[in-house]
Coordinates of C-alpha atoms in Angstrom, one line a residue:
X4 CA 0.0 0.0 0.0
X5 CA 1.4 3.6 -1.1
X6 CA 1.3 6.0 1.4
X7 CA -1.5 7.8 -0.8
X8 CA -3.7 5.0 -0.5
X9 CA -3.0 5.0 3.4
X10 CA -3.7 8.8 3.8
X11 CA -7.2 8.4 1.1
X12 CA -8.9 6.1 3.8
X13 CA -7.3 6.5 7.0
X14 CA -5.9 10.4 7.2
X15 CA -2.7 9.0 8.3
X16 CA -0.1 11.6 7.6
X17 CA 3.2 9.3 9.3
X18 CA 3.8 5.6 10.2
X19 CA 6.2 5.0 12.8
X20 CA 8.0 1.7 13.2
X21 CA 9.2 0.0 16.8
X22 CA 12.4 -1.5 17.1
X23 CA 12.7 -5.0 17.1
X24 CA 11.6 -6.6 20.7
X25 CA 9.3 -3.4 21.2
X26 CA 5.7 -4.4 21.3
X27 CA 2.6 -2.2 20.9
X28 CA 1.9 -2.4 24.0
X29 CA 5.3 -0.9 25.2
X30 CA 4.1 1.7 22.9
X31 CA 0.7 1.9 24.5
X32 CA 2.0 2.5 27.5
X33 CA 4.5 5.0 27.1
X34 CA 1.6 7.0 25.3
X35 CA -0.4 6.8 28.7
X36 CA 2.5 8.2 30.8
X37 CA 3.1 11.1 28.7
X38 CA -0.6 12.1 28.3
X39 CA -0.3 11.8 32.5
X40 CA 2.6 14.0 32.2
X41 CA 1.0 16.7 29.9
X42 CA -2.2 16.7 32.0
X43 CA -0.5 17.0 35.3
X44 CA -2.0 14.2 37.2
X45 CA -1.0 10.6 38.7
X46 CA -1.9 7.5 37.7
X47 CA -3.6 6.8 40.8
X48 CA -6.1 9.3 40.3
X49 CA -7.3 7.8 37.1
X50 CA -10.8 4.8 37.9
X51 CA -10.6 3.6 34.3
X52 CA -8.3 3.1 31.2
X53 CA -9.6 2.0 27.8
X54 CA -7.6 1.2 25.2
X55 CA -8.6 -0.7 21.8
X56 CA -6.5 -1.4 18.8
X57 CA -6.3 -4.5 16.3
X58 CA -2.2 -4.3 16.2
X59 CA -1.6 -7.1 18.3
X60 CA 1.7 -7.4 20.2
X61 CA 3.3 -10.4 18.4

């Protein structure tokens, strides 16, 4: 798929790829501690987390 056809149907602009060994999950998470960090609050303060995707880790 040409990155055209990607941007027609998705609005994807960029793809980013994870280093060998680095799972989506690893990205996941690291997404969630830096939204924490721009919004200025602890984890602890947060009831419920929902995440969905269909890139599987492996």
């Amino acid at each position: 798929m040409s990155p055209e056809w990607i941007l027609e149907r998705t609005g994807v602009l960029r793809r980013h790829y994870a280093p060998p060994g680095q799972a989506t999950s690893d990205l996941a998470a690291q997404a969630v501690r830096s939204a924490l960090d721009c919004a200025g609050i602890d984890a602890g303060q947060l009831d419920l987390l929902v995440l969905a995707t269909s890139t599987p880790d492996e």
